Amino acid sequence: MTQTAPLTPAAGFSREQRRALTVIVVSQTLGGAGMAAGITVGALLAQDLLGSTSLAGLPAALYTIGAALGAAVLGRVCQRFGRGPGLALGNGIAALGSAGVVAGAAARWPALLLAALFVYGAGTVTGLLARYAGADLAPPERSGRAAGTVLFAMTLGAVAGPNLIGPTGSLAHAWGIPRLAGPFLLAAAAYTAATLVLLVWLRPDPLLLAQPQKARDAVAEPGTEVHRPVRDTPGVITGAAVMITAQLVMIAVMTMTPVHMTGHGHATQAVGLVIALHVGAMFLPSPLSGLLADRIGGRRVAAAAGAVLLGAGLFAGLVPPTSATLLACALVLLGVGWNLALLGGTALITDAAPAENRAAVQGLADVGMSVAGATGGMVSGLVVGSSGYPALATAAGALALAVIPTVALSGTRRRP
């Protein structure tokens, strides 16, 4: 008997479905490189232009606020027109925002830089929304692995991006642009390529394939929308709560780690490596996390995420700031915990939301994630400025522990 590998959930699907998943994977690989730019140098770029450590969390706050708006809008676009147009629009917005960041840095105009980061964030949420497109194609017992495969596809680009700080910085410097803006040059090119891939090759649309014929016809008809109460409201609420908490914790710690490291004498390349390892841990375990969600249920996976995030926060707060190796270990643990929370929460929401308005419900759940990320990004700089990085990391880990009682009290069950 032939076994199916976790990284190929399209096996056994129709030719159209396999083709759609392949296109999404390619676009995710490109988008991952673009997403890593803001994670790696956004805080450092703002610190350079604004001259304040307390405001270094502002970029993360802005692009996560932008992501909140983007998740709401793109979820509606996907519901109305399909995944292809929605995801392509999101990548195009991210490319525009990346170009704006480069322009703002070159002109040393903080207002333009911050506005562009907002636009950039509205597009970067596309990479996370794409996981739902993977689940569109899968039977219920394989939806976790399908979503995990799409997230895994971001790993190559997301890990490569931070390690290209040096080359892209040199290119930017040669063009008379600040070195820290170099990764956003890469982001603009990567997101543009992802947009073209989706527009040209994502046919037929995975969401429209997954919808019941009646709902598909209603969505395709201009001016008509399908609305039905969510089948399992506790499942949606629990899944969203898990992802929101994990996002707040992860963004808060991750955003200030580069500032913490550079403040203790670490080189920019060392910072880039630590963030690359963290981003890899955010996405590399996705097939395994998805498999666990399919096998043992999203609730158990989400509960495990709370424990892992607690450990990551305590570890980051206690390790010596001069040890890049130990900080990297803490950030890897942080990424793994976030991944478990994301796939566990995604499984709960996908199971609970009906197909005919699933994309809109999923988009609203990701709005909550983005708002939490914005809160974490803004508060992180203030906490570090007043109490230090160890206090921030420890408090974030303690907050993550709230995931466990939330899941335990929900009483939600995965559908057969």
Short mmCIF file of C-alpha atoms in Angstrom, two decimals:
data_model
loop_
_atom_site.label_atom_id
_atom_site.label_comp_id
_atom_site.label_asym_id
_atom_site.label_seq_id
_atom_site.Cartn_x
_atom_site.Cartn_y
_atom_site.Cartn_z
CA MET A 1 0.00 0.00 0.00
CA THR A 2 1.42 3.35 -1.00
CA GLN A 3 1.63 5.95 1.77
CA THR A 4 1.07 9.63 1.08
CA ALA A 5 3.77 11.98 2.28
CA PRO A 6 2.63 14.89 4.49
CA LEU A 7 4.00 17.45 2.05
CA THR A 8 1.86 16.26 -0.86
CA PRO A 9 -1.76 16.53 0.28
CA ALA A 10 -2.90 17.04 -3.31
CA ALA A 11 -2.38 13.35 -4.07
CA GLY A 12 -5.70 11.78 -5.01
CA PHE A 13 -7.22 15.13 -5.96
CA SER A 14 -8.36 16.07 -9.42
CA ARG A 15 -5.88 17.51 -11.90
CA GLU A 16 -7.39 20.99 -11.46
CA GLN A 17 -7.03 20.82 -7.69
CA ARG A 18 -3.41 19.65 -7.86
CA ARG A 19 -2.62 22.45 -10.28
CA ALA A 20 -4.24 25.05 -8.02
CA LEU A 21 -2.28 23.87 -4.98
CA THR A 22 0.97 23.98 -6.96
CA VAL A 23 0.31 27.58 -8.02
CA ILE A 24 -0.48 28.60 -4.43
CA VAL A 25 2.73 26.95 -3.20
CA VAL A 26 4.82 28.86 -5.77
CA SER A 27 3.20 32.18 -4.86
CA GLN A 28 3.72 31.46 -1.16
CA THR A 29 7.42 30.82 -1.68
CA LEU A 30 7.78 34.21 -3.33
CA GLY A 31 5.61 35.96 -0.76
CA GLY A 32 7.62 34.46 2.10
CA ALA A 33 10.72 36.35 0.96
CA GLY A 34 8.76 39.58 0.89
CA MET A 35 7.21 39.04 4.31
CA ALA A 36 10.60 38.48 5.94
CA ALA A 37 11.74 42.01 5.02
CA GLY A 38 9.41 43.76 7.43
CA ILE A 39 10.05 41.25 10.21
CA THR A 40 13.81 41.60 9.96
CA VAL A 41 14.53 45.30 9.45
CA GLY A 42 11.25 47.14 10.01
CA ALA A 43 11.99 47.98 13.64
CA LEU A 44 15.63 48.86 12.91
CA LEU A 45 14.64 51.13 10.01
CA ALA A 46 12.14 52.99 12.17
CA GLN A 47 14.63 53.29 15.00
CA ASP A 48 17.12 54.81 12.56
CA LEU A 49 14.67 57.37 11.12
CA LEU A 50 12.81 58.18 14.34
CA GLY A 51 15.81 58.04 16.67
CA SER A 52 13.91 56.33 19.48
CA THR A 53 13.94 52.80 20.89
CA SER A 54 10.50 53.30 22.43
CA LEU A 55 9.06 53.84 18.95
CA ALA A 56 10.87 50.88 17.40
CA GLY A 57 7.71 48.79 17.79
CA LEU A 58 5.71 51.26 15.72
CA PRO A 59 6.41 49.58 12.35
CA ALA A 60 5.09 46.24 13.61
CA ALA A 61 2.02 48.03 14.97
CA LEU A 62 1.42 49.80 11.66
CA TYR A 63 1.80 46.85 9.36
CA THR A 64 -0.29 44.67 11.64
CA ILE A 65 -3.03 47.33 11.73
CA GLY A 66 -2.78 47.34 7.96
CA ALA A 67 -2.99 43.55 8.05
CA ALA A 68 -6.22 43.79 10.07
CA LEU A 69 -7.80 45.96 7.40
CA GLY A 70 -6.34 43.78 4.68
CA ALA A 71 -7.69 40.57 6.23
CA ALA A 72 -11.22 41.98 6.38
CA VAL A 73 -11.17 43.33 2.83
CA LEU A 74 -9.39 40.39 1.24
CA GLY A 75 -11.68 37.92 3.00
CA ARG A 76 -14.66 39.66 1.40
CA VAL A 77 -12.96 39.78 -1.99
CA CYS A 78 -12.19 36.06 -1.80
CA GLN A 79 -15.78 35.29 -0.81
CA ARG A 80 -17.19 37.34 -3.68
CA PHE A 81 -14.73 36.62 -6.49
CA GLY A 82 -12.66 33.62 -5.38
CA ARG A 83 -9.26 33.01 -3.81
CA GLY A 84 -7.27 33.94 -6.92
CA PRO A 85 -8.39 37.57 -7.22
CA GLY A 86 -8.24 38.09 -3.47
CA LEU A 87 -4.75 36.69 -3.01
CA ALA A 88 -3.42 38.45 -6.11
CA LEU A 89 -4.82 41.76 -4.86
CA GLY A 90 -3.14 41.26 -1.49
CA ASN A 91 0.27 40.52 -3.02
CA GLY A 92 -0.05 43.55 -5.30
CA ILE A 93 -0.79 45.79 -2.31
CA ALA A 94 2.25 44.39 -0.50
CA ALA A 95 4.45 45.14 -3.51
CA LEU A 96 3.19 48.73 -3.58
CA GLY A 97 3.84 49.14 0.14
CA SER A 98 7.36 47.72 -0.19
CA ALA A 99 8.18 50.24 -2.90
CA GLY A 100 6.81 53.01 -0.66
CA VAL A 101 9.07 51.93 2.23
CA VAL A 102 12.10 52.15 -0.05
CA ALA A 103 11.04 55.61 -1.21
CA GLY A 104 10.44 56.81 2.36
CA ALA A 105 13.81 55.52 3.52
CA ALA A 106 15.62 57.05 0.54
CA ALA A 107 14.00 60.43 1.18
CA ARG A 108 14.40 60.03 4.97
CA TRP A 109 10.75 60.99 5.27
CA PRO A 110 9.29 59.18 8.32
CA ALA A 111 5.66 59.96 7.41
CA LEU A 112 5.99 58.25 4.03
CA LEU A 113 7.85 55.33 5.59
CA LEU A 114 5.16 54.75 8.20
CA ALA A 115 2.31 55.10 5.70
CA ALA A 116 4.03 52.63 3.38
CA LEU A 117 4.47 50.14 6.23
CA PHE A 118 0.72 50.32 6.80
CA VAL A 119 0.09 49.48 3.12
CA TYR A 120 2.78 46.79 3.21
CA GLY A 121 1.04 45.16 6.17
CA ALA A 122 -2.31 45.15 4.39
CA GLY A 123 -0.71 42.93 1.76
CA THR A 124 1.45 40.67 3.91
CA VAL A 125 -1.65 39.13 5.52
CA THR A 126 -2.15 37.40 2.15
CA GLY A 127 0.46 34.81 3.04
CA LEU A 128 -1.56 33.66 6.04
CA LEU A 129 -4.93 33.84 4.29
CA ALA A 130 -3.57 31.50 1.63
CA ARG A 131 -3.56 28.63 4.12
CA TYR A 132 -7.32 28.56 3.87
CA ALA A 133 -7.03 28.14 0.11
CA GLY A 134 -5.07 24.96 0.74
CA ALA A 135 -7.81 23.67 3.04
CA ASP A 136 -10.44 24.49 0.37
CA LEU A 137 -9.09 21.65 -1.73
CA ALA A 138 -8.91 18.97 0.93
CA PRO A 139 -11.39 16.50 2.42
CA PRO A 140 -12.06 17.21 6.11
CA GLU A 141 -9.65 14.56 7.35
CA ARG A 142 -6.79 16.15 5.39
CA SER A 143 -7.57 19.85 5.71
CA GLY A 144 -4.90 20.41 8.38
CA ARG A 145 -2.15 18.90 6.23
CA ALA A 146 -3.27 20.88 3.19
CA ALA A 147 -3.16 24.16 5.13
CA GLY A 148 0.19 23.12 6.57
CA THR A 149 1.62 22.52 3.11
CA VAL A 150 0.70 26.03 2.00
CA LEU A 151 2.31 27.54 5.09
CA PHE A 152 5.37 25.33 4.65
CA ALA A 153 5.82 26.80 1.17
CA MET A 154 6.58 30.17 2.77
CA THR A 155 9.58 28.67 4.56
CA LEU A 156 12.12 28.85 1.73
CA GLY A 157 11.43 32.48 0.95
CA ALA A 158 10.95 33.52 4.56
CA VAL A 159 14.22 31.94 5.68
CA ALA A 160 16.18 33.20 2.67
CA GLY A 161 14.93 36.78 3.08
CA PRO A 162 16.69 37.71 6.36
CA ASN A 163 19.92 36.12 5.13
CA LEU A 164 19.86 38.43 2.12
CA ILE A 165 20.18 41.55 4.29
CA GLY A 166 23.82 41.92 3.30
CA PRO A 167 23.47 41.57 -0.51
CA THR A 168 20.26 43.60 -0.73
CA GLY A 169 21.76 46.25 1.57
CA SER A 170 24.80 46.53 -0.70
CA LEU A 171 22.54 46.88 -3.73
CA ALA A 172 20.50 49.57 -2.01
CA HIS A 173 23.67 51.42 -0.98
CA ALA A 174 24.94 51.32 -4.58
CA TRP A 175 21.68 52.97 -5.65
CA GLY A 176 21.95 55.68 -2.98
CA ILE A 177 19.34 54.10 -0.71
CA PRO A 178 19.91 53.30 3.00
CA ARG A 179 21.17 49.74 3.49
CA LEU A 180 18.31 48.81 5.82
CA ALA A 181 15.84 49.45 2.98
CA GLY A 182 17.52 46.77 0.85
CA PRO A 183 15.26 43.88 1.98
CA PHE A 184 12.23 45.91 0.88
CA LEU A 185 13.65 46.03 -2.65
CA LEU A 186 13.55 42.24 -2.55
CA ALA A 187 10.03 42.36 -1.11
CA ALA A 188 8.74 44.58 -3.92
CA ALA A 189 10.10 42.21 -6.57
CA ALA A 190 8.92 39.05 -4.78
CA TYR A 191 5.37 40.26 -4.19
CA THR A 192 5.07 41.48 -7.77
CA ALA A 193 6.10 38.05 -9.04
CA ALA A 194 3.62 36.35 -6.68
CA THR A 195 0.83 38.57 -8.00
CA LEU A 196 1.58 37.60 -11.59
CA VAL A 197 1.74 33.89 -10.74
CA LEU A 198 -1.72 33.99 -9.14
CA LEU A 199 -3.33 36.08 -11.87
CA VAL A 200 -2.00 33.98 -14.71
CA TRP A 201 -2.10 30.41 -13.38
CA LEU A 202 -4.60 30.04 -10.51
CA ARG A 203 -7.45 28.57 -12.58
CA PRO A 204 -9.93 27.15 -11.70
CA ASP A 205 -10.38 28.86 -8.37
CA PRO A 206 -10.01 26.57 -5.32
CA LEU A 207 -12.72 28.28 -3.24
CA LEU A 208 -15.25 28.08 -6.03
CA LEU A 209 -14.38 24.42 -6.54
CA ALA A 210 -14.92 23.73 -2.85
CA GLN A 211 -18.26 25.48 -2.49
CA PRO A 212 -21.56 23.69 -2.99
CA GLN A 213 -22.99 24.43 -6.41
CA LYS A 214 -25.80 26.56 -5.01
CA ALA A 215 -23.45 28.76 -3.01
CA ARG A 216 -21.01 28.92 -5.94
CA ASP A 217 -23.71 30.23 -8.25
CA ALA A 218 -24.82 32.80 -5.69
CA VAL A 219 -21.29 34.11 -5.16
CA ALA A 220 -20.69 34.30 -8.91
CA GLU A 221 -23.86 36.33 -9.47
CA PRO A 222 -23.11 40.09 -9.15
CA GLY A 223 -24.78 41.76 -6.19
CA THR A 224 -25.67 38.48 -4.49
CA GLU A 225 -24.16 37.22 -1.27
CA VAL A 226 -24.87 34.10 0.73
CA HIS A 227 -25.27 34.43 4.50
CA ARG A 228 -25.82 31.56 6.89
CA PRO A 229 -25.21 31.39 10.64
CA VAL A 230 -21.89 29.83 11.55
CA ARG A 231 -22.46 26.12 12.16
CA ASP A 232 -20.32 25.93 15.31
CA THR A 233 -19.89 29.33 16.91
CA PRO A 234 -17.77 28.07 19.85
CA GLY A 235 -15.37 26.52 17.34
CA VAL A 236 -14.87 29.83 15.55
CA ILE A 237 -14.50 31.79 18.79
CA THR A 238 -12.05 29.31 20.31
CA GLY A 239 -9.97 29.05 17.15
CA ALA A 240 -9.81 32.82 16.82
CA ALA A 241 -8.92 33.28 20.51
CA VAL A 242 -6.04 30.83 20.22
CA MET A 243 -4.59 32.51 17.13
CA ILE A 244 -5.08 36.01 18.55
CA THR A 245 -3.23 35.20 21.78
CA ALA A 246 -0.38 33.50 19.97
CA GLN A 247 -0.03 36.38 17.52
CA LEU A 248 0.15 38.98 20.29
CA VAL A 249 2.81 37.01 22.17
CA MET A 250 4.89 36.21 19.09
CA ILE A 251 4.84 39.73 17.60
CA ALA A 252 5.71 41.36 20.92
CA VAL A 253 8.79 39.23 21.52
CA MET A 254 9.93 38.94 17.91
CA THR A 255 9.66 42.68 17.17
CA MET A 256 11.98 43.72 19.96
CA THR A 257 14.53 40.92 19.64
CA PRO A 258 16.53 42.73 16.89
CA VAL A 259 16.58 45.90 18.99
CA HIS A 260 17.59 43.89 22.07
CA MET A 261 20.40 42.16 20.19
CA THR A 262 21.85 45.24 18.50
CA GLY A 263 21.74 47.03 21.84
CA HIS A 264 24.06 44.36 23.24
CA GLY A 265 26.59 44.54 20.43
CA HIS A 266 25.38 41.87 18.03
CA ALA A 267 26.04 42.48 14.33
CA THR A 268 23.19 42.94 11.87
CA GLN A 269 24.06 39.65 10.18
CA ALA A 270 23.72 37.82 13.53
CA VAL A 271 20.34 39.45 14.03
CA GLY A 272 19.31 38.36 10.54
CA LEU A 273 20.32 34.76 11.26
CA VAL A 274 18.35 34.65 14.51
CA ILE A 275 15.24 36.04 12.83
CA ALA A 276 15.70 33.65 9.90
CA LEU A 277 15.73 30.71 12.30
CA HIS A 278 12.65 32.10 14.04
CA VAL A 279 10.75 32.54 10.78
CA GLY A 280 11.78 29.06 9.71
CA ALA A 281 10.37 27.68 12.96
CA MET A 282 7.15 29.60 12.31
CA PHE A 283 6.52 27.73 9.05
CA LEU A 284 8.79 24.67 8.79
CA PRO A 285 6.75 22.51 11.24
CA SER A 286 3.49 23.28 9.40
CA PRO A 287 3.00 19.84 7.77
CA LEU A 288 3.54 18.12 11.11
CA SER A 289 1.29 20.58 12.97
CA GLY A 290 -1.38 20.10 10.32
CA LEU A 291 -1.06 16.32 10.58
CA LEU A 292 -1.47 16.55 14.36
CA ALA A 293 -4.56 18.73 13.93
CA ASP A 294 -6.05 16.07 11.63
CA ARG A 295 -5.13 13.18 13.92
CA ILE A 296 -5.72 14.48 17.46
CA GLY A 297 -7.83 17.60 16.83
CA GLY A 298 -7.26 21.33 16.79
CA ARG A 299 -8.07 21.73 20.49
CA ARG A 300 -5.20 19.53 21.67
CA VAL A 301 -2.76 21.13 19.25
CA ALA A 302 -3.80 24.58 20.47
CA ALA A 303 -3.36 23.58 24.11
CA ALA A 304 0.16 22.33 23.36
CA ALA A 305 0.87 25.71 21.73
CA GLY A 306 0.13 27.52 24.99
CA ALA A 307 2.70 25.45 26.86
CA VAL A 308 5.36 25.90 24.16
CA LEU A 309 4.85 29.67 24.02
CA LEU A 310 5.14 29.90 27.79
CA GLY A 311 8.47 28.10 27.63
CA ALA A 312 9.68 30.35 24.82
CA GLY A 313 8.86 33.54 26.72
CA LEU A 314 10.57 32.38 29.90
CA PHE A 315 13.61 31.17 27.96
CA ALA A 316 13.98 34.45 26.03
CA GLY A 317 13.69 36.44 29.24
CA LEU A 318 16.28 34.42 31.16
CA VAL A 319 19.08 33.80 28.64
CA PRO A 320 22.12 36.11 28.68
CA PRO A 321 21.65 38.90 26.10
CA THR A 322 25.21 38.38 24.86
CA SER A 323 24.44 34.83 23.66
CA ALA A 324 23.07 34.88 20.13
CA THR A 325 22.86 31.07 20.19
CA LEU A 326 20.55 30.95 23.21
CA LEU A 327 18.43 33.81 21.90
CA ALA A 328 18.10 31.91 18.64
CA CYS A 329 16.91 28.82 20.55
CA ALA A 330 14.30 30.91 22.35
CA LEU A 331 13.08 32.44 19.10
CA VAL A 332 12.90 29.01 17.45
CA LEU A 333 10.73 27.79 20.33
CA LEU A 334 8.58 30.91 19.93
CA GLY A 335 8.08 30.14 16.25
CA VAL A 336 7.12 26.51 16.91
CA GLY A 337 4.54 27.55 19.51
CA TRP A 338 3.03 30.09 17.11
CA ASN A 339 2.84 27.48 14.37
CA LEU A 340 0.99 25.03 16.61
CA ALA A 341 -1.47 27.75 17.61
CA LEU A 342 -2.04 28.82 14.01
CA LEU A 343 -2.69 25.31 12.66
CA GLY A 344 -4.78 24.32 15.67
CA GLY A 345 -6.88 27.48 15.43
CA THR A 346 -7.19 27.14 11.65
CA ALA A 347 -8.51 23.59 12.05
CA LEU A 348 -11.14 24.74 14.54
CA ILE A 349 -12.32 27.61 12.33
CA THR A 350 -12.33 25.59 9.11
CA ASP A 351 -14.44 22.91 10.77
CA ALA A 352 -16.90 25.43 12.23
CA ALA A 353 -17.52 27.79 9.30
CA PRO A 354 -19.94 26.81 6.51
CA ALA A 355 -18.55 26.67 2.99
CA GLU A 356 -20.79 29.37 1.54
CA ASN A 357 -19.44 32.16 3.75
CA ARG A 358 -16.26 30.49 4.97
CA ALA A 359 -13.83 32.97 3.40
CA ALA A 360 -15.51 35.95 5.07
CA VAL A 361 -15.51 34.23 8.47
CA GLN A 362 -11.86 33.24 8.06
CA GLY A 363 -10.95 36.79 7.10
CA LEU A 364 -12.62 38.17 10.23
CA ALA A 365 -10.70 35.71 12.40
CA ASP A 366 -7.47 36.94 10.86
CA VAL A 367 -8.56 40.53 11.54
CA GLY A 368 -8.42 39.65 15.22
CA MET A 369 -4.93 38.23 14.76
CA SER A 370 -3.77 41.41 13.07
CA VAL A 371 -5.22 43.66 15.76
CA ALA A 372 -3.47 41.54 18.39
CA GLY A 373 -0.23 41.81 16.45
CA ALA A 374 -0.58 45.57 16.25
CA THR A 375 -1.13 45.72 20.00
CA GLY A 376 1.89 43.53 20.65
CA GLY A 377 4.09 45.56 18.33
CA MET A 378 3.14 48.87 19.91
CA VAL A 379 3.25 47.75 23.53
CA SER A 380 6.52 45.87 23.08
CA GLY A 381 8.55 49.00 22.48
CA LEU A 382 7.02 50.76 25.48
CA VAL A 383 7.64 47.79 27.78
CA VAL A 384 11.24 47.39 26.67
CA GLY A 385 11.82 51.12 27.01
CA SER A 386 10.53 51.13 30.60
CA SER A 387 11.22 47.64 31.98
CA GLY A 388 13.56 45.91 29.55
CA TYR A 389 13.40 42.97 27.17
CA PRO A 390 13.43 40.21 29.87
CA ALA A 391 10.27 41.65 31.42
CA LEU A 392 8.57 41.76 28.03
CA ALA A 393 9.45 38.17 27.14
CA THR A 394 8.44 36.78 30.55
CA ALA A 395 5.10 38.61 30.56
CA ALA A 396 4.36 37.47 27.01
CA GLY A 397 5.03 33.85 27.95
CA ALA A 398 2.74 34.10 30.97
CA LEU A 399 -0.02 35.53 28.77
CA ALA A 400 0.29 32.59 26.36
CA LEU A 401 -0.68 30.25 29.18
CA ALA A 402 -4.25 31.61 28.85
CA VAL A 403 -4.63 29.50 25.70
CA ILE A 404 -4.92 26.28 27.74
CA PRO A 405 -8.01 27.16 29.84
CA THR A 406 -9.59 28.83 26.82
CA VAL A 407 -9.41 25.58 24.88
CA ALA A 408 -10.34 23.41 27.87
CA LEU A 409 -13.49 25.42 28.60
CA SER A 410 -14.65 25.65 25.00
CA GLY A 411 -16.06 22.13 24.75
CA THR A 412 -15.60 22.29 20.97
CA ARG A 413 -15.31 19.03 19.04
CA ARG A 414 -14.01 18.50 15.51
CA ARG A 415 -16.70 17.25 13.17
CA PRO A 416 -16.33 13.66 11.87
#
